[in-house]
GROMACS .gro file of C-alpha atoms in nm:
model
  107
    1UNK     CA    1  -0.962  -0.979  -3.399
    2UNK     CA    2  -0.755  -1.251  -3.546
    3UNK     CA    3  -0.635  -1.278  -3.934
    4UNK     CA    4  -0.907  -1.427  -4.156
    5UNK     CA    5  -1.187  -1.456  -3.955
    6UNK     CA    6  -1.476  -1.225  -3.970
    7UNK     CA    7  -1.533  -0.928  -3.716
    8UNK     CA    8  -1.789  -0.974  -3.431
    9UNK     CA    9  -2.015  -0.770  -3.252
   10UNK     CA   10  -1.921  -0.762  -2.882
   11UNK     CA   11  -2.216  -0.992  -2.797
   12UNK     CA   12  -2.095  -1.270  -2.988
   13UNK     CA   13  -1.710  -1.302  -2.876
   14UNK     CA   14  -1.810  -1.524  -2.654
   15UNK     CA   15  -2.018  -1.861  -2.790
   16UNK     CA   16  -2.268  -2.033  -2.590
   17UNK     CA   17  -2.162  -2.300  -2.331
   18UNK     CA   18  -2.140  -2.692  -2.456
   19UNK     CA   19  -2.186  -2.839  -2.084
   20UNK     CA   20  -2.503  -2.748  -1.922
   21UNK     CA   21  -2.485  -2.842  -1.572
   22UNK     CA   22  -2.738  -2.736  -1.323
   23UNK     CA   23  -2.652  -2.482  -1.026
   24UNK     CA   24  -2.619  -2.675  -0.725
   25UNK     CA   25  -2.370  -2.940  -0.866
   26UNK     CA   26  -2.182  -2.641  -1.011
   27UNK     CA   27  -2.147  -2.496  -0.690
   28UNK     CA   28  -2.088  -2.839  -0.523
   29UNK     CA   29  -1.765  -2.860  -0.762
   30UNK     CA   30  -1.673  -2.518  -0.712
   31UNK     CA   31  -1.633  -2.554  -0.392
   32UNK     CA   32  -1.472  -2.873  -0.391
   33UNK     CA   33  -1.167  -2.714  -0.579
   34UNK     CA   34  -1.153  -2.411  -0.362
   35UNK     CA   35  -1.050  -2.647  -0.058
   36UNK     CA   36  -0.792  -2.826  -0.242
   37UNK     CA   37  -0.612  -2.486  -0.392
   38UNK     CA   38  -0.333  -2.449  -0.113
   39UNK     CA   39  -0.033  -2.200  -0.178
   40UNK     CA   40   0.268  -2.279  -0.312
   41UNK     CA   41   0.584  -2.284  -0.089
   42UNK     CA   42   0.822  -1.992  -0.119
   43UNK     CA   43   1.122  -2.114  -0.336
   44UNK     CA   44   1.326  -1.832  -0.239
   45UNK     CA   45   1.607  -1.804   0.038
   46UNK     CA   46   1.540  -1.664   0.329
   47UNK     CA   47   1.650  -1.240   0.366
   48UNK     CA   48   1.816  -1.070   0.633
   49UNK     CA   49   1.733  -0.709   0.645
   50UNK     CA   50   1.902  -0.484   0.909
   51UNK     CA   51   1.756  -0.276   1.149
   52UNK     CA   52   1.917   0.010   1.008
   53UNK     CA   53   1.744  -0.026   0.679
   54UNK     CA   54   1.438  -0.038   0.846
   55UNK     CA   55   1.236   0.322   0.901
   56UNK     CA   56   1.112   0.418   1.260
   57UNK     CA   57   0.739   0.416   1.314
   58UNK     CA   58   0.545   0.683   1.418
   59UNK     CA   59   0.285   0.613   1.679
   60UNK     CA   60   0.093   0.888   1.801
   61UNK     CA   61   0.103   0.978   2.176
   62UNK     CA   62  -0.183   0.874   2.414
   63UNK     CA   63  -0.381   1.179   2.463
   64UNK     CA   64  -0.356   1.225   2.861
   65UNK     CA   65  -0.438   1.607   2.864
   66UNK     CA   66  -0.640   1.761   3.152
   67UNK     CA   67  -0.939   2.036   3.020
   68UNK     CA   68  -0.706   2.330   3.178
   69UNK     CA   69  -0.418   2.210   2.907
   70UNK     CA   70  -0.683   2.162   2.596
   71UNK     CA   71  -0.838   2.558   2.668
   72UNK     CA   72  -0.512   2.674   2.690
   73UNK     CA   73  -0.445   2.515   2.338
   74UNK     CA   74  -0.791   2.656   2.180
   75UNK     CA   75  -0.674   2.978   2.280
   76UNK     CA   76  -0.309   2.971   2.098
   77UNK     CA   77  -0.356   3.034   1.765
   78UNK     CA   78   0.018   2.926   1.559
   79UNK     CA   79   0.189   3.188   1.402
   80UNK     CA   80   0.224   3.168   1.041
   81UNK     CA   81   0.539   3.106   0.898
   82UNK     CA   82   0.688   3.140   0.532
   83UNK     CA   83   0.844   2.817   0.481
   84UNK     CA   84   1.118   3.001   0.264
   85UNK     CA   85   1.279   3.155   0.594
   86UNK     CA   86   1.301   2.854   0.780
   87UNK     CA   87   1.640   2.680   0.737
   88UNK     CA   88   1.678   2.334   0.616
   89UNK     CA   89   1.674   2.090   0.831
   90UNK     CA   90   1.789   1.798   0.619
   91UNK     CA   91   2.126   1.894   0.386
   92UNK     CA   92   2.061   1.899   0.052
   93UNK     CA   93   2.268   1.798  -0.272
   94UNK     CA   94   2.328   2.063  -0.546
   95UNK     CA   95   1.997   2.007  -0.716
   96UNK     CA   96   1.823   2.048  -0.438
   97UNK     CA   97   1.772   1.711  -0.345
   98UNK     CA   98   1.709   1.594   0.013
   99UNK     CA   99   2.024   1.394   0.154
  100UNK     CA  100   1.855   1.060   0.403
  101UNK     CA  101   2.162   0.959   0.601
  102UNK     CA  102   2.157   0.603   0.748
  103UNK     CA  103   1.985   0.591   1.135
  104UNK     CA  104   2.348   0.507   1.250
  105UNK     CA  105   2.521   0.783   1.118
  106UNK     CA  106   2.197   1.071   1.213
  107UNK     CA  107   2.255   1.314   1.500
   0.00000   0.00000   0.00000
């Protein structure tokens, strides 16, 4: 809506086309400027990040078990645990929030 003009219907925000052009040149133009967009070079410095900032990846391991080892596992049921008992693994700051040490200085 802009100041002093009247209030459309949603069908008529948009006005007709002035240029008719038929499909196939359309498309013949269209793709004509798709080939010449090309991205713009980065105008930023390049930026060292250490390896220490970096976090490890997890890959899972290959699964090499034997049919004796994956019984053996349908058979084990885990115990359940109350996550309250287990002790913190990770120190924590007085509001309770997780401390994340640097890979150098972790045990």
């Amino acid at each position: 809506m802009v100041y002093g003009t009247c209030i459309k219907l949603p069908g008529e925000f948009f006005d007709q086309p002035t240029i008719n052009m038929d499909p196939q040149n359309f498309v013949t133009k269209l793709q004509q400027q798709m080939e010449d967009i090309k991205p713009l070079k980065p105008s930023s410095t390049e930026i060292n990040i250490s390896v220490d900032r970096l976090k490890p990846a997890y890959l899972l391991e290959p699964d090499h078990r034997n049919e004796q080892s994956t019984a053996e596992h349908k058979n084990t049921t885990p115990n359940p645990v109350d996550p309250h008992l287990m002790p913190d693994k990770q120190p924590t700051t007085s509001r309770s929030r997780k401390i994340n040490r640097p890979v150098r200085f972790r045990e």
